[in-house]
PDB file of C-alpha atoms in Angstrom:
ATOM      1  CA  MET A   1      15.362  12.898  13.368  1.00  0.00           C
ATOM      2  CA  LYS A   2      14.230   9.209  14.099  1.00  0.00           C
ATOM      3  CA  VAL A   3      11.799   7.604  11.807  1.00  0.00           C
ATOM      4  CA  ALA A   4      10.110   4.149  11.543  1.00  0.00           C
ATOM      5  CA  PHE A   5       9.072   3.006   8.141  1.00  0.00           C
ATOM      6  CA  PHE A   6       6.317   0.158   8.044  1.00  0.00           C
ATOM      7  CA  ASP A   7       5.100  -1.805   5.241  1.00  0.00           C
ATOM      8  CA  PHE A   8       1.219  -2.135   5.195  1.00  0.00           C
ATOM      9  CA  ASP A   9      -0.057  -5.336   3.614  1.00  0.00           C
ATOM     10  CA  GLY A  10       1.100  -8.388   5.652  1.00  0.00           C
ATOM     11  CA  THR A  11       2.967  -6.316   8.165  1.00  0.00           C
ATOM     12  CA  ILE A  12       0.389  -3.809   9.812  1.00  0.00           C
ATOM     13  CA  THR A  13      -2.487  -5.860   8.417  1.00  0.00           C
ATOM     14  CA  LYS A  14      -2.812  -9.617   8.376  1.00  0.00           C
ATOM     15  CA  HIS A  15      -3.797  -9.882   4.688  1.00  0.00           C
ATOM     16  CA  ASP A  16      -3.313  -8.026   1.385  1.00  0.00           C
ATOM     17  CA  THR A  17      -5.690  -4.950   1.245  1.00  0.00           C
ATOM     18  CA  PHE A  18      -5.824  -4.555  -2.451  1.00  0.00           C
ATOM     19  CA  ILE A  19      -8.059  -7.638  -2.831  1.00  0.00           C
ATOM     20  CA  LYS A  20     -10.207  -6.719   0.248  1.00  0.00           C
ATOM     21  CA  PHE A  21     -10.619  -3.183  -0.909  1.00  0.00           C
ATOM     22  CA  ALA A  22     -11.614  -4.348  -4.415  1.00  0.00           C
ATOM     23  CA  LYS A  23     -14.134  -6.802  -3.072  1.00  0.00           C
ATOM     24  CA  PHE A  24     -15.333  -4.214  -0.513  1.00  0.00           C
ATOM     25  CA  SER A  25     -15.679  -1.270  -3.035  1.00  0.00           C
ATOM     26  CA  LEU A  26     -16.898  -3.060  -6.014  1.00  0.00           C
ATOM     27  CA  GLY A  27     -18.464  -6.289  -4.664  1.00  0.00           C
ATOM     28  CA  LYS A  28     -17.312  -9.810  -5.097  1.00  0.00           C
ATOM     29  CA  LYS A  29     -19.010 -10.445  -8.493  1.00  0.00           C
ATOM     30  CA  ASN A  30     -17.211  -7.479 -10.109  1.00  0.00           C
ATOM     31  CA  PHE A  31     -13.760  -8.490  -8.438  1.00  0.00           C
ATOM     32  CA  TYR A  32     -14.041 -12.070  -9.750  1.00  0.00           C
ATOM     33  CA  SER A  33     -15.195 -10.795 -13.076  1.00  0.00           C
ATOM     34  CA  ALA A  34     -11.981  -8.579 -13.335  1.00  0.00           C
ATOM     35  CA  ILE A  35      -9.855 -11.619 -12.217  1.00  0.00           C
ATOM     36  CA  VAL A  36     -11.118 -13.684 -15.057  1.00  0.00           C
ATOM     37  CA  LYS A  37     -10.436 -10.860 -17.583  1.00  0.00           C
ATOM     38  CA  ASN A  38      -6.867 -10.569 -16.252  1.00  0.00           C
ATOM     39  CA  SER A  39      -6.448 -14.353 -15.725  1.00  0.00           C
ATOM     40  CA  LEU A  40      -3.660 -14.618 -18.508  1.00  0.00           C
ATOM     41  CA  HIS A  41      -1.602 -11.821 -17.106  1.00  0.00           C
ATOM     42  CA  LEU A  42      -2.056 -13.072 -13.499  1.00  0.00           C
ATOM     43  CA  ALA A  43      -0.815 -16.480 -14.583  1.00  0.00           C
ATOM     44  CA  MET A  44       2.133 -15.135 -16.519  1.00  0.00           C
ATOM     45  CA  TRP A  45       2.959 -13.016 -13.313  1.00  0.00           C
ATOM     46  CA  LYS A  46       2.880 -16.233 -11.107  1.00  0.00           C
ATOM     47  CA  LEU A  47       5.041 -17.942 -13.646  1.00  0.00           C
ATOM     48  CA  GLY A  48       7.474 -15.089 -13.533  1.00  0.00           C
ATOM     49  CA  LEU A  49       6.779 -14.109 -17.210  1.00  0.00           C
ATOM     50  CA  PHE A  50       5.196 -10.752 -16.262  1.00  0.00           C
ATOM     51  CA  SER A  51       6.157  -8.324 -13.646  1.00  0.00           C
ATOM     52  CA  ASN A  52       4.209  -7.729 -10.497  1.00  0.00           C
ATOM     53  CA  SER A  53       3.803  -4.120 -11.406  1.00  0.00           C
ATOM     54  CA  LYS A  54       2.353  -4.740 -14.776  1.00  0.00           C
ATOM     55  CA  ALA A  55       0.007  -7.342 -13.467  1.00  0.00           C
ATOM     56  CA  LYS A  56      -1.217  -5.116 -10.738  1.00  0.00           C
ATOM     57  CA  GLN A  57      -1.578  -2.160 -13.116  1.00  0.00           C
ATOM     58  CA  ARG A  58      -3.836  -4.074 -15.657  1.00  0.00           C
ATOM     59  CA  LEU A  59      -6.018  -5.526 -12.711  1.00  0.00           C
ATOM     60  CA  PHE A  60      -6.406  -2.026 -11.185  1.00  0.00           C
ATOM     61  CA  SER A  61      -7.401  -0.564 -14.664  1.00  0.00           C
ATOM     62  CA  THR A  62      -9.988  -3.390 -15.206  1.00  0.00           C
ATOM     63  CA  LEU A  63     -11.413  -2.572 -11.768  1.00  0.00           C
ATOM     64  CA  TYR A  64     -11.394   1.211 -11.464  1.00  0.00           C
ATOM     65  CA  LYS A  65     -10.998   2.883 -14.979  1.00  0.00           C
ATOM     66  CA  GLY A  66     -13.597   5.319 -15.456  1.00  0.00           C
ATOM     67  CA  LYS A  67     -14.687   5.580 -11.764  1.00  0.00           C
ATOM     68  CA  GLU A  68     -15.137   8.705 -10.055  1.00  0.00           C
ATOM     69  CA  TYR A  69     -12.126   9.575  -7.738  1.00  0.00           C
ATOM     70  CA  GLU A  70     -14.530  11.227  -5.055  1.00  0.00           C
ATOM     71  CA  TRP A  71     -16.419   7.683  -4.962  1.00  0.00           C
ATOM     72  CA  PHE A  72     -12.931   5.995  -4.695  1.00  0.00           C
ATOM     73  CA  LYS A  73     -11.760   8.179  -1.793  1.00  0.00           C
ATOM     74  CA  ALA A  74     -15.071   7.824   0.022  1.00  0.00           C
ATOM     75  CA  SER A  75     -14.796   4.141  -0.299  1.00  0.00           C
ATOM     76  CA  GLY A  76     -11.285   4.358   1.280  1.00  0.00           C
ATOM     77  CA  ILE A  77     -12.828   6.083   4.335  1.00  0.00           C
ATOM     78  CA  LYS A  78     -15.421   3.330   4.851  1.00  0.00           C
ATOM     79  CA  PHE A  79     -12.853   0.759   4.303  1.00  0.00           C
ATOM     80  CA  LYS A  80     -11.118   1.840   7.549  1.00  0.00           C
ATOM     81  CA  GLU A  81     -13.401  -0.470   9.472  1.00  0.00           C
ATOM     82  CA  ILE A  82     -12.304  -3.398   7.482  1.00  0.00           C
ATOM     83  CA  ILE A  83      -8.751  -2.467   8.102  1.00  0.00           C
ATOM     84  CA  ASP A  84      -9.565  -2.074  11.884  1.00  0.00           C
ATOM     85  CA  SER A  85     -10.534  -5.822  11.921  1.00  0.00           C
ATOM     86  CA  ASP A  86      -7.392  -7.098  10.152  1.00  0.00           C
ATOM     87  CA  LEU A  87      -4.527  -5.630  12.281  1.00  0.00           C
ATOM     88  CA  ARG A  88      -1.634  -7.324  13.754  1.00  0.00           C
ATOM     89  CA  PRO A  89      -1.672  -6.332  17.408  1.00  0.00           C
ATOM     90  CA  ASP A  90       2.126  -6.704  17.877  1.00  0.00           C
ATOM     91  CA  VAL A  91       2.729  -4.346  15.040  1.00  0.00           C
ATOM     92  CA  ILE A  92       0.200  -1.849  16.252  1.00  0.00           C
ATOM     93  CA  ASN A  93       2.061  -1.895  19.752  1.00  0.00           C
ATOM     94  CA  LYS A  94       5.433  -1.145  17.847  1.00  0.00           C
ATOM     95  CA  ILE A  95       3.761   1.727  15.992  1.00  0.00           C
ATOM     96  CA  ARG A  96       2.390   3.140  19.387  1.00  0.00           C
ATOM     97  CA  GLN A  97       5.869   2.794  20.999  1.00  0.00           C
ATOM     98  CA  HIS A  98       7.604   4.638  18.163  1.00  0.00           C
ATOM     99  CA  LYS A  99       4.949   7.421  18.543  1.00  0.00           C
ATOM    100  CA  ALA A 100       5.414   7.457  22.310  1.00  0.00           C
ATOM    101  CA  ASP A 101       9.189   7.703  21.691  1.00  0.00           C
ATOM    102  CA  GLY A 102       8.815  10.749  19.418  1.00  0.00           C
ATOM    103  CA  HIS A 103       9.812   9.016  16.215  1.00  0.00           C
ATOM    104  CA  ALA A 104       8.011   9.727  12.930  1.00  0.00           C
ATOM    105  CA  VAL A 105       6.053   6.795  11.596  1.00  0.00           C
ATOM    106  CA  VAL A 106       5.656   6.315   7.786  1.00  0.00           C
ATOM    107  CA  ILE A 107       3.798   3.660   5.997  1.00  0.00           C
ATOM    108  CA  VAL A 108       5.598   2.768   2.798  1.00  0.00           C
ATOM    109  CA  SER A 109       3.192   0.505   0.694  1.00  0.00           C
ATOM    110  CA  ALA A 110       2.626  -0.835  -2.910  1.00  0.00           C
ATOM    111  CA  SER A 111      -1.070  -0.357  -2.052  1.00  0.00           C
ATOM    112  CA  ILE A 112      -2.997   2.845  -3.125  1.00  0.00           C
ATOM    113  CA  PRO A 113      -2.751   5.397  -0.389  1.00  0.00           C
ATOM    114  CA  GLU A 114      -6.529   6.339  -0.590  1.00  0.00           C
ATOM    115  CA  TRP A 115      -7.511   3.318   1.311  1.00  0.00           C
ATOM    116  CA  ILE A 116      -4.584   3.620   3.778  1.00  0.00           C
ATOM    117  CA  TYR A 117      -4.904   7.428   4.615  1.00  0.00           C
ATOM    118  CA  PRO A 118      -8.097   7.296   6.663  1.00  0.00           C
ATOM    119  CA  TRP A 119      -6.586   4.471   8.891  1.00  0.00           C
ATOM    120  CA  ALA A 120      -3.204   6.098   9.030  1.00  0.00           C
ATOM    121  CA  SER A 121      -4.606   9.549  10.064  1.00  0.00           C
ATOM    122  CA  ALA A 122      -6.683   7.993  12.814  1.00  0.00           C
ATOM    123  CA  ASN A 123      -3.768   6.175  14.119  1.00  0.00           C
ATOM    124  CA  GLY A 124      -1.026   9.025  14.189  1.00  0.00           C
ATOM    125  CA  VAL A 125       0.885   7.988  11.261  1.00  0.00           C
ATOM    126  CA  ASP A 126       2.784  10.961   9.909  1.00  0.00           C
ATOM    127  CA  ALA A 127       2.915  10.087   6.230  1.00  0.00           C
ATOM    128  CA  VAL A 128       1.896   7.499   3.742  1.00  0.00           C
ATOM    129  CA  ILE A 129       3.995   6.620   0.537  1.00  0.00           C
ATOM    130  CA  GLY A 130       2.335   4.353  -1.795  1.00  0.00           C
ATOM    131  CA  THR A 131       1.358   3.783  -5.513  1.00  0.00           C
ATOM    132  CA  GLU A 132      -0.172   6.986  -6.618  1.00  0.00           C
ATOM    133  CA  ILE A 133      -3.015   6.725  -9.260  1.00  0.00           C
ATOM    134  CA  GLU A 134      -3.864   9.143 -12.109  1.00  0.00           C
ATOM    135  CA  ILE A 135      -6.938  11.314 -12.198  1.00  0.00           C
ATOM    136  CA  ASP A 136      -8.136  13.229 -15.251  1.00  0.00           C
ATOM    137  CA  ASN A 137      -9.267  16.838 -15.124  1.00  0.00           C
ATOM    138  CA  ARG A 138     -12.836  15.625 -14.811  1.00  0.00           C
ATOM    139  CA  GLY A 139     -12.101  13.780 -11.508  1.00  0.00           C
ATOM    140  CA  ILE A 140     -12.153  10.275 -13.221  1.00  0.00           C
ATOM    141  CA  ILE A 141      -9.711   7.518 -12.573  1.00  0.00           C
ATOM    142  CA  THR A 142      -7.724   6.753 -15.745  1.00  0.00           C
ATOM    143  CA  GLY A 143      -6.679   3.362 -14.727  1.00  0.00           C
ATOM    144  CA  GLU A 144      -2.999   4.346 -14.862  1.00  0.00           C
ATOM    145  CA  PHE A 145      -0.558   4.611 -12.065  1.00  0.00           C
ATOM    146  CA  LEU A 146       0.994   8.168 -11.748  1.00  0.00           C
ATOM    147  CA  THR A 147       4.044   6.725 -10.024  1.00  0.00           C
ATOM    148  CA  PRO A 148       5.742   3.466 -10.278  1.00  0.00           C
ATOM    149  CA  ASN A 149       4.450   0.627  -8.239  1.00  0.00           C
ATOM    150  CA  CYS A 150       5.855   1.264  -4.802  1.00  0.00           C
ATOM    151  CA  TYR A 151       7.573  -2.156  -4.352  1.00  0.00           C
ATOM    152  CA  GLY A 152      11.172  -3.178  -3.917  1.00  0.00           C
ATOM    153  CA  GLU A 153      13.609  -0.639  -4.997  1.00  0.00           C
ATOM    154  CA  GLU A 154      10.856   1.849  -5.678  1.00  0.00           C
ATOM    155  CA  LYS A 155      10.180   1.983  -1.884  1.00  0.00           C
ATOM    156  CA  VAL A 156      13.929   3.164  -1.436  1.00  0.00           C
ATOM    157  CA  ASN A 157      13.424   5.765  -4.049  1.00  0.00           C
ATOM    158  CA  ARG A 158      10.352   7.074  -2.734  1.00  0.00           C
ATOM    159  CA  ILE A 159      11.601   7.224   0.956  1.00  0.00           C
ATOM    160  CA  ARG A 160      14.745   9.112  -0.255  1.00  0.00           C
ATOM    161  CA  ALA A 161      12.542  11.535  -2.197  1.00  0.00           C
ATOM    162  CA  MET A 162      10.675  12.382   1.015  1.00  0.00           C
ATOM    163  CA  TYR A 163      13.691  12.022   3.413  1.00  0.00           C
ATOM    164  CA  PRO A 164      16.833  12.934   1.304  1.00  0.00           C
ATOM    165  CA  ASP A 165      18.853  12.630   4.648  1.00  0.00           C
ATOM    166  CA  VAL A 166      17.485   9.262   5.766  1.00  0.00           C
ATOM    167  CA  GLU A 167      20.968   7.679   5.914  1.00  0.00           C
ATOM    168  CA  ASP A 168      21.970  10.276   8.517  1.00  0.00           C
ATOM    169  CA  CYS A 169      18.766   9.381  10.588  1.00  0.00           C
ATOM    170  CA  GLU A 170      18.305   6.713  13.138  1.00  0.00           C
ATOM    171  CA  SER A 171      15.714   4.557  11.253  1.00  0.00           C
ATOM    172  CA  TRP A 172      13.654   1.418  11.735  1.00  0.00           C
ATOM    173  CA  GLY A 173      12.022  -0.713   8.998  1.00  0.00           C
ATOM    174  CA  TYR A 174       9.288  -3.289   9.325  1.00  0.00           C
ATOM    175  CA  GLY A 175       8.369  -5.476   6.423  1.00  0.00           C
ATOM    176  CA  ASP A 176       7.216  -9.076   5.655  1.00  0.00           C
ATOM    177  CA  SER A 177       8.152  -9.735   2.050  1.00  0.00           C
ATOM    178  CA  ALA A 178      10.614  -9.678  -0.887  1.00  0.00           C
ATOM    179  CA  GLY A 179       9.154  -6.291  -1.762  1.00  0.00           C
ATOM    180  CA  ASP A 180      10.522  -4.835   1.521  1.00  0.00           C
ATOM    181  CA  ARG A 181      13.995  -6.095   1.359  1.00  0.00           C
ATOM    182  CA  GLN A 182      15.503  -3.073  -0.128  1.00  0.00           C
ATOM    183  CA  MET A 183      13.701  -0.752   2.390  1.00  0.00           C
ATOM    184  CA  LEU A 184      14.906  -3.087   5.159  1.00  0.00           C
ATOM    185  CA  GLY A 185      18.426  -2.863   3.794  1.00  0.00           C
ATOM    186  CA  MET A 186      18.485   0.919   4.043  1.00  0.00           C
ATOM    187  CA  VAL A 187      17.506   1.379   7.743  1.00  0.00           C
ATOM    188  CA  ASN A 188      19.664   0.963  10.929  1.00  0.00           C
ATOM    189  CA  HIS A 189      17.124  -1.515  12.637  1.00  0.00           C
ATOM    190  CA  ALA A 190      15.430  -3.876  10.036  1.00  0.00           C
ATOM    191  CA  ILE A 191      12.726  -6.135  11.424  1.00  0.00           C
ATOM    192  CA  LEU A 192      11.352  -8.879   9.202  1.00  0.00           C
ATOM    193  CA  MET A 193       7.869  -9.866  10.395  1.00  0.00           C
ATOM    194  CA  GLU A 194       6.899 -13.467  10.398  1.00  0.00           C
TER     195      GLU A 194
END
């Protein structure tokens, strides 16, 4: 098997999609209100006193706790057009080349898969690995993450869970940030995007 792993935010897209999706799905006023409510935790994260994962979890909860999951998924489908306008053409060409060569293409992202799936499906991506969210039995978002934030070492853990024999495969990795280093360290061909 030959497989190419791509980070999403800043690698396939030019910008972070969490912020864009929040503004798109909830409106700028609600997004900035959530930022103000979480300003202490976000400041502590920037100062290195609070983990990336905890800051993201709290902001996500403020934004989406109590929202209907079906609405969230529908927003992800509509968000595809925003993603289409924010792509890096050089990386899209790499995805197309891997697909043409018969390689599996997998997105591995700290973002929530529901807003990546529609774009990924339309572009021939084989799988999306991301930070999964918890839904209660009424179809309501609890505000909690079901899996650890898919960042750093967690990207490696999740790849190994899906592809237990990944070390025996020919593999490529594309990433742009510190959160991608471990993933890039496990592949045969690591490409750090500028």
